[in-house]
C-alpha cells in the first residue's frame, strides 16, 4: 500500500464516506510494501499490537540494518533476534538507544507508543547455565510483547530442593516458560507443581545422544504433566510470544 | 494419607491448633493412597480444580473400572481417555450416566460440584475428517476443565476459502486448538490470522512419509507463525487441558 | 567416440550409405570423451536440447574451469551451479561474458544457438527471504532450459493476504516452483489455488527441529493438495529443469 | 453458501445486475456445504475440472458411501481411493456401474459430462510385481483426470535389457510415472533416457533396511537425472494427478 | 566337552594328577553341549553363580520346554523370561513348582542349592502403572541373582511429593532400578537424591513421539544426574542382573 | 541458605536444642548460594562425598575460573571436565597445583580432606587408540570419586587374543568401564568373561554409518551379555562416577 | 523374445550364418516373456548359471504357483524364498519333489542338469537360536548356487570359548556368512580370526533399541575387522548368493 | 610376547622339542607389543599376508609417524589411510619412497618381500567425479593386498550408454567394487550385468536428503540385484580388502 492509497483512504474517512471502523478494517487486510529482498507488513503491528521482528541469522549486517531502518520508519521500533555482535554493532551505530543483549543475542528498540506491561508475570525458568541464552531471548521477547517478566535460574531436576524452595515464585506466575536441555525433564516437574500454562523450550545444550536438542524435545513432548506445550529447539522467541499472549490476554477482547 | 491421619489433622483444625489455611496447605502436599497397581492422588483435584483422569489404553477393563470406582468415591467424577468400547461398556454398566463418546474414545462423568463454564470459548479446529477423533478428545477435555468449547471442522489449507469464510469465529476465541495430520500446515495459517494462543496437535493421519505423525509434528514445531505451541502426536487431551487453562485463568489468581 | 569414428560416420552419411536420420540416431547413443577426472557427454545437449551443467561444489576452481573449457568448446556454453566466488572469479577471467549470480551461485554462459524462450511462464515463488538463493538457482536454470520465468517473493503462509493478493499472477503460470523452508506449508496452499503442476523445493532454512530441511521436505511430501511433486532439499536446479520441461513441452513431440 | 444466498446470486445474474462472468467468479470462491463429518467443496470440480476424490482409508463403509452419495448428487461422479473390498462392495450395491479395481483399490464412477482423453500418453512404469498396486492407482487417477494412459511393467534396473527394449514406448510419452520400491533406482535410469517430465513414486515394497519405502524415497530424491520429481511413498494418486496435469495442459490456458 | 572328556578329567582329578583347583579351572573354560537348536553352556552357572536363563520370546512352547528340561537336568533350575501364557502353561505342567508371574512374564524355578539373599536391598521404582511389567521382570531377576528386592511404585515426576515422601526407603537401598516410560525423567530425580548406583530402564509406555521408548531412552542417557547408567528399552532382566551384581558383590572376591 | 540462617542453625546445635545428627540432616537438604550465572550447591559434596564438578564446554575461560574459584573456597577442590587448553591455562595460573590432563581434558584439584582410595580397582578398558580421551576422563573421575583405577588399552574385538591374554587383570576388577567406538562390540565380549558390573561407554570414534557414536551406543544397549549398562556417547565422566560408586560402596551404609 | 524370433535365430545358426558363439551371445541379451503380472527372464539362468528365484512374500499362493510353473517349464527348477506354509503346500501339491524348509521358508526344486557342488565350503555361522531362520535361507541358497555348505550355530560373542573351540572349521571355509541380531558383534570377531571374505547378515532378532535389526546392521557396517561386507537385514538369500559366487568362482573365467 | 619368551620358544624349536609347525602356530596366536598409545600386532601380517594399516584420521602427525616407524621396523612397510597433507609430509620426510596419493589420502610403503599381484583384476567403478577419492583408497588398498586393479570412472546410471559401452571390461573382472553417492543405484545396474561378486561403497557425495551417504547406503542395501554386498559409507579401504581377498584366494588354501 503506497502513500497515495493511504492518503486517499484517510481522505475518505475524513469525508465520512468511510467510517473509521471500515477504515481500520481495510488497513488490516492488505497493506504491505515491496523491498528488494523482503515484503514488510508494517500493519501487522497494528493487527497484533507488537513490534515487527527480524531474524538476523543468515542475513548480512547490511540487510539487517536495512530492514530495521524501514521498520523503525514505519512503526517506531523493532526486535532483532539471533543477532551477531557485528550485526548489533551496526544497529547500535545507527540506533544508539537500541538494547543489545549479547547473551540472548537480541537487539530491541521499543516503540514510543508502547503501553506499560500488564498482567501476572511470565516466569522464565532454566535448568542449567547453558540454557541462559535461550531464556534471555524468551524474556526480552515477552517483555517486548507487553508482559512483566521474572526469572528463576539453575533449578535442574538433579537438585530438586532448589526448585521446591521457590514454590512461591512459581505460584505467582500467570504463565511459565521452562528452558532445559539434556533430558528436558524440568517442565514435567514444574507442570506437576502449578496450574498455569507451562511452555517448554528444549535447548541444544548437551552432547552425544542429546542430538542437538532432540532428546530434550522428545522428553517435553512426552511430558506426563498435563498442560505442558512445546516449541522448537532453542526457540526462546516463540515461547516468549506465546507466554506474553497468555498473560496479557483480555477476556472478551480480540 | 490414611483415614487416621486425616481425622487427626481435622481434629487439630477443629481444636484451633491448626488454622484452616495451614490445614489446606498440609492437605495439598502429601495425601495419596495405595492401591494395588496405582497410587491415586485424590487431592490433585483440590489442587488443580479438575477431575482425575485415567488413561485407559494398556489397561484391562477390570483395572479401568477399579480405578474409576475409587476416583468416583473420592471426588465424585472422572475422565477416562483412550477407552475401548469394551472398557466403556464396563463403565456404563456401573455408571449409567457416564458420557461415552466413541469417536473421541472418552468416558466422562462430571463431578456434581462442577462450576459452569467460564471465559472466552476454546475453538477446536480440524484440517480433515481423519482428525476428528483427536479433536473430540480435546473438546471433551477442555469442557471437563471448565471451558466453553466451539468447533470448526474440515478447513484444511488446500481449500483456504473455507477457513477465511469463518474469520469471525476465529476472532471470537480465547484460545485455539488446531488439529491436523499430513503436512500439519493449518496451525501456521491460523496463527497468521489471530492474536490468541494457538495450540497445535499433530495427528497420525497420513501414510508413507507422514511417519505416523512425525511430518505434522515437525511442521508445527517449525511454524513460521509466532505464538504457536505444540503437544505430542494425537494428544488431544493435553491440548484440551492447556487451552482450558488459558481461557479459564483468572488474572491475579493461582 | 573419438575423432576417427566420428569422421568415418560422417563419411558414411555423405556417401549415402547411412541416412541422416540414422546418423543422428547413432550420434544420440554413444558419443562421449574421456577426461582425466570426468567423462563428458557432449551429445546430451543434442539429445535433451539444453546446456551441459557442472556442479561446482566439491571441485577445485581448477577442475571447474577445465570442465567448462571443454564444454564451451564442444557446445558453445555451460551452466555452472553451486559455484563459490573463487570459482566464479576464475570462470569470469576466462569467459568475461559469463552471467554470475552470487545469490543463486550460478555462472551461466548461454549457447549462441539458443532459441527464444517459449510457452507460459514458470513462476518461482518463495516463502521467506532465506529461500531466495534456492529460488535464484531455479530461475536461472529454467531460463537456461528455454522457459520464460517470473518471480513472486516473500508470500509465506503466516501472512496469507500477500499471496491471495497475487492470484492473477498465479493463474497466468504454466508451472509453479514453490520454494520454502521451515514447515514447508506454502506448496499446499498454492496447490489449492491453481490447476497447473506445482513443484515444491524444500530449503534448509530454519533451525532446531527443521533438521536442515527435513521438516519442510516431509511437509511437502505429505501435501494435502493433489498434483504437488517434490525435489531434493535446496535443489533449485532440479526444480528449474522439471518446470521448464513442462512449459516448453510441445504436444506430440519427443 | 446456503440456498438463499445461491438464489439471491442467481437472481442478481438474471436481473443483469451481475454478469455471468462475475457470477462464475463468485461461485468459484466460496461454495461449500456442511455435512456432519466433512465439508464438501462441490465447486472444486468446476474450478479444477476433475472428479471429487474420497480417501477411503480410515473411514467406515458407511461414511464412504455417505460421502460418495453426496458427491454423486452434486457432480455426477467420484473417485474413491484406498478402498477396501467391503467399502467397494457397499459402493457397488448403490452404484452398479462403479469401476472397482481390487489391485489398485480404486472405485471410480466417471461423470457423464466427462470429455475424451487428450494429449500425449502418460506412461506408468513399474520396477517389479510388488509395485503394481500403486501403479494401478496412478493409472486410474490419470485417466480420471483426462489423460491417455499406457503401461510398462517389470523393467527393474537389475535387468536393463528389458527397459532398453522398450525405448520407443518411452519416447512416445508426454509424462512418465515411474513406480519402484527397494532401492528406487529406476527413475534415475528412465530420467537419463528421456526428455519429458518424470514423476517418481517410491513404494513400500521391500524389507529390512527399506524401512517401508524410505530407501526408495531417498534414492529418488537424490536422483542424478535432472527433471525427476517425487511424491509420497505409495502415492499413486498424487503422481497420476500431476502427470495428467502435464499432458492435458493447454498452453495459454488456466 | 563330551562325556568322555569329562570322565577323563575327573579321573585325572581323582588320581591326584590334576588338583581340584586345576580341575575347576578347566571346567570353567570349555564345557558346552550341542542341542539341535541351541548350545547350552551348563557351566556358566558355575562360572557366574546364577541360574541359566531362557528368552522365551520367538521360540515355540515346545522349544522352551525342551531347553528348560535340559537346564533343569544340568543345574536344577532355570529362569524363563518373556514367556507367553501358553509357554508358561507348558512349563507348569512339567514343573508344578515353577513360579509364574503373568505380569512380568517370568517363569522361575530356583535351584535347590541356592543361597539366601545377601546385601543391601535392590529397590525397584516405577513411574506409572504401565511400567509395572518391566519392573516385575527386574525384580524376579534380581531375586534369582541372589539379591533382596524392595518395590516402590507410581512415583512419577509430575507428582513429586509422592517420591519425596519415601526418602527413607530410597536411602536404604544398595542399588536402585528406576523403570519409566514417556519422558523418562524419574532416574534424574532419583539420581539427585541418592549416592548409590542408579540403573535406568526405559519402557515402551507412551504414544506418538515416545517412539516406542526412544524418548525415555534418550532422556535417561542424557540424565543430568551423575552415576545413572541405562539398559535397553523394556530390559528389566538386564537391569535386575546388573543391580544384583552390585549389591551381592563381595569386595576382594571374583 | 544465607549466613544468618547458618549461624542460627549452628547456635541451635551448640545450645543442644538441635542434635548434631539433626543438624547434618538439615544441612543436607537446602543449602545453596546464588551466583550470577549458576547456583552452586556447596553441600552436595557433603551429601555425596565427592568434589564439585564443572562442565567447562560452552563456558568462557572467565566463567570457568569464576566457578572454580567459588568451589575451591567452599570445598577445597574441584574437578573440571571438557576443558580447553585455554581454560586449563587460566586455571593453572590461579591454581598451580591443578592436575591438567590434555588427553582427557580434565583439570582436577583434589580436596585436602580426601581419603585414600578404597576397594577393588575400577578397570578402564579401551578398544582402540581413538577411545583414549574418553577413557582418560573416566579414569580421572573414578579416582576423584575415591576409587583405585587400572587401565587396559587397545584390546578391540578384531584381535581377541590380546584381550584373552589379560584375563587375570579382568578378574581382579570390582567394576569394569569399557570404552569403544565403531561397532561397540567390546563390552559384550568383556561381559561374557566376567561377573562384575560392566559399564559401557560408546565413543564418537568412527565415520560414515557410525553416526557420531550411535552405532556403538545401539550395539551396547543390545548387548547379549547380561549385566552390561550404558552411559551417553563420550560420557567418560558418568561412567567413572558410576563405577566408583560400585567399588567404594560400603554395604549397610548410605 | 517370441518363438518366431527364436526359431529364426536357430535357423541362422543351423545355416552357418551365425556361429554358435554369436548365437549364445544373442540369447544372453534379450530374451524375456510377458506374463500378466511379471516378466520372466528365462535366460538369466543361462547367463548366471543358477535357478530362477521367486520372492513369495506379498504374492498370493496362486501367483506363486503360476510363476513357479512357468519357471519349471522353462528351466527345470526354481528357488522360492519367504514362502508361507500355505504357499508351500500349494507348491508341494504340484511338485511333490520340492524341498520345503519351514524354518528358512524356502521351497527349492533343483534343476536336473545341475552340477555337483564345487570349491571350499561356505560356512554359515549364527550367534543365537533366533538367527537360525535367516541362516537356513542363506544355506539353501548357497547350495542352490552350487556351493558346499557347512553350519556352525550358537556361537555368540558373550561366550567366546564356544567360537574359539571351532577354529579349525573356520579355517577350512572359503567364505563365511555370519548371521547375528542384537548388537551384531559376531562378524567382527570372526573377521579377526580368518583371512577369507566374511559376509555379515544382520537379523531383526532383538527388541527395544535393536530397532528391527538396525543396531546389528550398524554394528556390522562399522566393523573394525577389515574385509567384512554386509547385506540387508534378514537377507539370507543375498548372502548365500554372494558367498557361493566367491567359492565357486573359477579364476580366469567369466 | 616379550623378547625372553620369543627366545625361549625359538630355543625349543631349535632343540627339536617343538616342531616348526607348532612354533608357527604358537606365534600366530599371541604376539603383540605395548606402545604407549596402541598395541601393535606385528604378527597379524604373518597371519593375514598383508601390510599393517594405520588410520591416520584423528591422530596427530607425531602419532602417525611414530606408529609407522614401528610398523616399518617390524614388517618392512605400512599402509596409512585418511592421511592429511601434513601427516603425509611428515611421513615423506622420514620415508622418501612412500607413495602418497593426495586424492585417496593414502600413504603406502610396500614391503620388500611383497609378491607380484595375482588373479583376475579387481575393477573399481565410479558413478561420478565426486566418488574418485573413495575409489582411489579402494584401489590402493586392493593393490597393497596383492590384487591387480583396473579402473572405470564416471559411468553413472543417468547415462547408461557409457556403462554398456564397457561391458567387456566388466566381464573380465574377478570382483567389482562400485563406488557411488547420491541415490547409489549403480551397483544394482552393474550387479545385473555380471556374475562375479560386487562390493558396493556408498559415498557421502550429495546434499540435502542424501544425508551424508545414508541415501546411497540404503539404496545399496536394498539392491534388487543378487550378490551385491555393502561396506560403510566412504569405506574404500574395506572394499579394497574384501575384493582383493576374493580374487587372490587360492581354493583349498587357508
Coordinates of C-alpha atoms in Angstrom, one line a residue, chain D residues 24-241:
Chain D
X24 CA -19.0 -17.7 -12.1
X25 CA -16.2 -15.9 -10.3
X26 CA -18.3 -15.6 -7.1
X27 CA -19.2 -19.2 -7.3
X28 CA -15.6 -20.2 -7.6
X29 CA -14.7 -18.7 -4.4
X30 CA -16.9 -19.8 -1.5
X31 CA -19.4 -22.5 -2.2
X32 CA -19.3 -25.4 0.2
X33 CA -21.6 -27.3 2.3
X34 CA -21.7 -28.7 5.8
X35 CA -22.0 -32.4 6.3
X36 CA -21.8 -33.9 9.7
X37 CA -18.2 -35.1 9.3
X38 CA -16.7 -33.3 6.3
X39 CA -17.2 -30.2 4.3
X40 CA -17.5 -30.9 0.6
X41 CA -16.5 -28.4 -1.9
X42 CA -18.7 -29.3 -4.8
X43 CA -17.4 -26.5 -6.8
X44 CA -13.8 -27.6 -6.7
X45 CA -14.6 -29.7 -9.7
X46 CA -15.8 -26.6 -11.6
X47 CA -12.6 -24.9 -10.5
X48 CA -10.3 -27.8 -11.4
X49 CA -12.2 -29.8 -14.0
X50 CA -11.9 -33.2 -12.3
X51 CA -14.0 -35.5 -10.1
X52 CA -14.1 -35.2 -6.4
X53 CA -11.9 -37.7 -4.6
X54 CA -12.6 -39.7 -1.4
X55 CA -9.7 -41.3 0.5
X56 CA -11.5 -44.3 1.9
X57 CA -8.8 -45.5 4.3
X58 CA -9.7 -44.8 7.9
X59 CA -13.3 -44.3 7.2
X60 CA -16.2 -46.7 7.7
X61 CA -18.0 -48.2 4.7
X62 CA -21.0 -46.2 5.9
X63 CA -19.1 -42.9 5.8
X64 CA -17.6 -43.7 2.4
X65 CA -21.0 -44.4 1.0
X66 CA -22.4 -41.3 2.5
X67 CA -19.8 -39.0 1.1
X68 CA -20.0 -40.7 -2.4
X69 CA -23.7 -40.3 -2.4
X70 CA -23.4 -36.6 -1.9
X71 CA -20.6 -36.2 -4.4
X72 CA -22.6 -38.1 -7.0
X73 CA -25.6 -35.9 -6.4
X74 CA -23.6 -32.8 -6.7
X75 CA -21.2 -33.6 -9.6
X76 CA -22.4 -36.9 -11.2
X77 CA -19.3 -39.0 -10.3
X78 CA -16.5 -39.6 -7.9
X79 CA -13.1 -41.3 -7.5
X80 CA -12.7 -43.3 -4.3
X81 CA -9.1 -44.4 -3.5
X82 CA -7.6 -46.9 -1.0
X83 CA -11.0 -48.6 -0.7
X84 CA -11.3 -52.0 1.0
X85 CA -13.3 -54.8 -0.6
X86 CA -16.0 -54.1 2.0
X87 CA -16.2 -50.4 1.1
X88 CA -16.2 -51.3 -2.6
X89 CA -19.0 -53.8 -2.1
X90 CA -21.1 -51.1 -0.4
X91 CA -20.5 -48.7 -3.3
X92 CA -21.2 -51.3 -5.9
X93 CA -24.5 -52.1 -4.3
X94 CA -25.5 -48.5 -4.6
X95 CA -23.8 -47.6 -7.9
X96 CA -23.7 -50.8 -10.0
X97 CA -21.8 -49.0 -12.7
X98 CA -18.8 -48.1 -10.5
X99 CA -15.5 -49.4 -11.8
X100 CA -13.8 -51.3 -9.0
X101 CA -10.1 -52.2 -9.3
X102 CA -9.2 -54.6 -6.5
X103 CA -5.4 -54.3 -7.3
X104 CA -5.2 -50.5 -7.2
X105 CA -8.1 -50.3 -4.7
X106 CA -9.9 -47.7 -6.6
X107 CA -13.7 -47.3 -7.2
X108 CA -14.3 -44.9 -10.0
X109 CA -17.5 -43.5 -11.3
X110 CA -16.9 -41.2 -14.2
X111 CA -19.0 -38.1 -14.6
X112 CA -21.4 -38.1 -17.5
X113 CA -20.1 -34.8 -18.9
X114 CA -16.5 -36.0 -19.0
X115 CA -14.6 -35.2 -22.1
X116 CA -12.5 -37.6 -24.1
X117 CA -8.9 -38.1 -23.1
X118 CA -6.4 -35.7 -24.7
X119 CA -2.7 -35.2 -25.3
X120 CA 0.3 -37.4 -25.3
X121 CA 0.0 -40.5 -23.2
X122 CA 1.0 -40.8 -19.5
X123 CA 3.3 -43.8 -19.3
X124 CA 3.2 -45.7 -16.0
X125 CA 6.3 -47.8 -15.5
X126 CA 6.9 -50.4 -12.7
X127 CA 10.1 -52.0 -11.5
X128 CA 8.6 -55.2 -10.1
X129 CA 5.5 -57.2 -9.4
X130 CA 5.0 -55.7 -6.0
X131 CA 4.7 -52.2 -7.4
X132 CA 1.6 -53.0 -9.4
X133 CA -1.0 -51.8 -6.9
X134 CA 0.5 -48.3 -6.7
X135 CA 0.8 -48.1 -10.5
X136 CA -2.8 -49.1 -10.9
X137 CA -3.9 -46.3 -8.6
X138 CA -1.8 -43.9 -10.6
X139 CA -3.2 -45.1 -13.9
X140 CA -6.8 -44.9 -12.9
X141 CA -6.3 -41.4 -11.5
X142 CA -4.5 -40.1 -14.6
X143 CA -7.4 -41.5 -16.7
X144 CA -10.0 -39.9 -14.4
X145 CA -8.0 -36.6 -14.8
X146 CA -8.5 -36.8 -18.6
X147 CA -5.2 -38.4 -19.8
X148 CA -4.5 -41.2 -22.1
X149 CA -2.6 -43.9 -20.1
X150 CA -0.1 -46.6 -21.2
X151 CA 1.6 -49.2 -19.0
X152 CA 5.1 -50.8 -19.0
X153 CA 5.7 -53.3 -16.2
X154 CA 8.5 -55.2 -14.6
X155 CA 11.5 -53.4 -16.1
X156 CA 13.7 -53.1 -13.0
X157 CA 17.3 -52.0 -13.2
X158 CA 18.8 -55.4 -12.5
X159 CA 17.7 -56.4 -15.9
X160 CA 18.4 -53.4 -18.1
X161 CA 17.8 -55.1 -21.4
X162 CA 14.1 -55.2 -20.7
X163 CA 13.9 -51.5 -20.4
X164 CA 16.1 -50.6 -23.3
X165 CA 14.0 -52.9 -25.4
X166 CA 11.1 -50.5 -24.9
X167 CA 12.7 -47.2 -25.8
X168 CA 10.1 -46.4 -28.4
X169 CA 7.3 -46.6 -25.9
X170 CA 9.3 -44.3 -23.6
X171 CA 9.9 -41.7 -26.3
X172 CA 6.2 -41.6 -27.1
X173 CA 5.1 -40.5 -23.7
X174 CA 4.2 -36.9 -22.6
X175 CA 5.0 -37.6 -19.0
X176 CA 6.2 -40.7 -17.2
X177 CA 5.3 -42.0 -13.8
X178 CA 7.9 -44.5 -12.5
X179 CA 6.8 -46.7 -9.6
X180 CA 9.6 -48.5 -7.7
X181 CA 10.4 -49.9 -4.3
X182 CA 13.6 -51.3 -2.8
X183 CA 16.5 -49.1 -3.9
X184 CA 14.3 -46.9 -6.1
X185 CA 16.8 -46.7 -8.9
X186 CA 14.5 -46.9 -11.9
X187 CA 13.6 -43.2 -12.1
X188 CA 17.2 -42.3 -12.5
X189 CA 17.7 -44.7 -15.4
X190 CA 14.5 -43.7 -17.1
X191 CA 15.3 -40.0 -16.5
X192 CA 18.6 -40.5 -18.3
X193 CA 16.8 -41.8 -21.4
X194 CA 14.0 -39.3 -21.9
X195 CA 13.4 -35.5 -22.0
X196 CA 9.9 -35.4 -20.7
X197 CA 9.0 -34.8 -17.0
X198 CA 9.4 -38.0 -14.9
X199 CA 7.4 -38.4 -11.7
X200 CA 8.9 -40.9 -9.3
X201 CA 6.7 -42.9 -6.8
X202 CA 8.5 -44.8 -4.1
X203 CA 6.7 -47.8 -2.8
X204 CA 6.8 -49.6 0.5
X205 CA 7.9 -52.8 -1.3
X206 CA 10.9 -54.3 0.4
X207 CA 12.0 -55.4 3.8
X208 CA 14.7 -54.7 6.4
X209 CA 16.6 -51.5 5.6
X210 CA 14.0 -50.5 3.0
X211 CA 12.2 -49.1 6.0
X212 CA 8.7 -49.1 4.4
X213 CA 9.8 -47.2 1.4
X214 CA 12.3 -44.7 2.9
X215 CA 15.2 -46.2 1.0
X216 CA 13.3 -45.8 -2.3
X217 CA 12.2 -42.3 -1.4
X218 CA 15.7 -41.1 -0.6
X219 CA 17.1 -42.7 -3.7
X220 CA 14.5 -40.8 -5.9
X221 CA 15.1 -37.5 -4.1
X222 CA 18.8 -37.9 -4.8
X223 CA 18.4 -38.9 -8.4
X224 CA 21.3 -37.9 -10.5
X225 CA 19.0 -37.4 -13.5
X226 CA 17.7 -33.9 -13.9
X227 CA 14.0 -33.3 -14.1
X228 CA 12.8 -36.1 -11.8
X229 CA 10.3 -35.0 -9.2
X230 CA 9.0 -37.2 -6.4
X231 CA 5.7 -37.8 -4.5
X232 CA 5.0 -39.5 -1.2
X233 CA 5.5 -43.2 -0.6
X234 CA 2.8 -45.3 -2.3
X235 CA 1.1 -42.1 -3.5
X236 CA 0.0 -43.3 -6.9
X237 CA -2.9 -40.9 -6.7
X238 CA -0.7 -37.8 -6.5
X239 CA 1.5 -39.0 -9.3
X240 CA -1.5 -39.6 -11.5
X241 CA -2.8 -36.1 -10.9

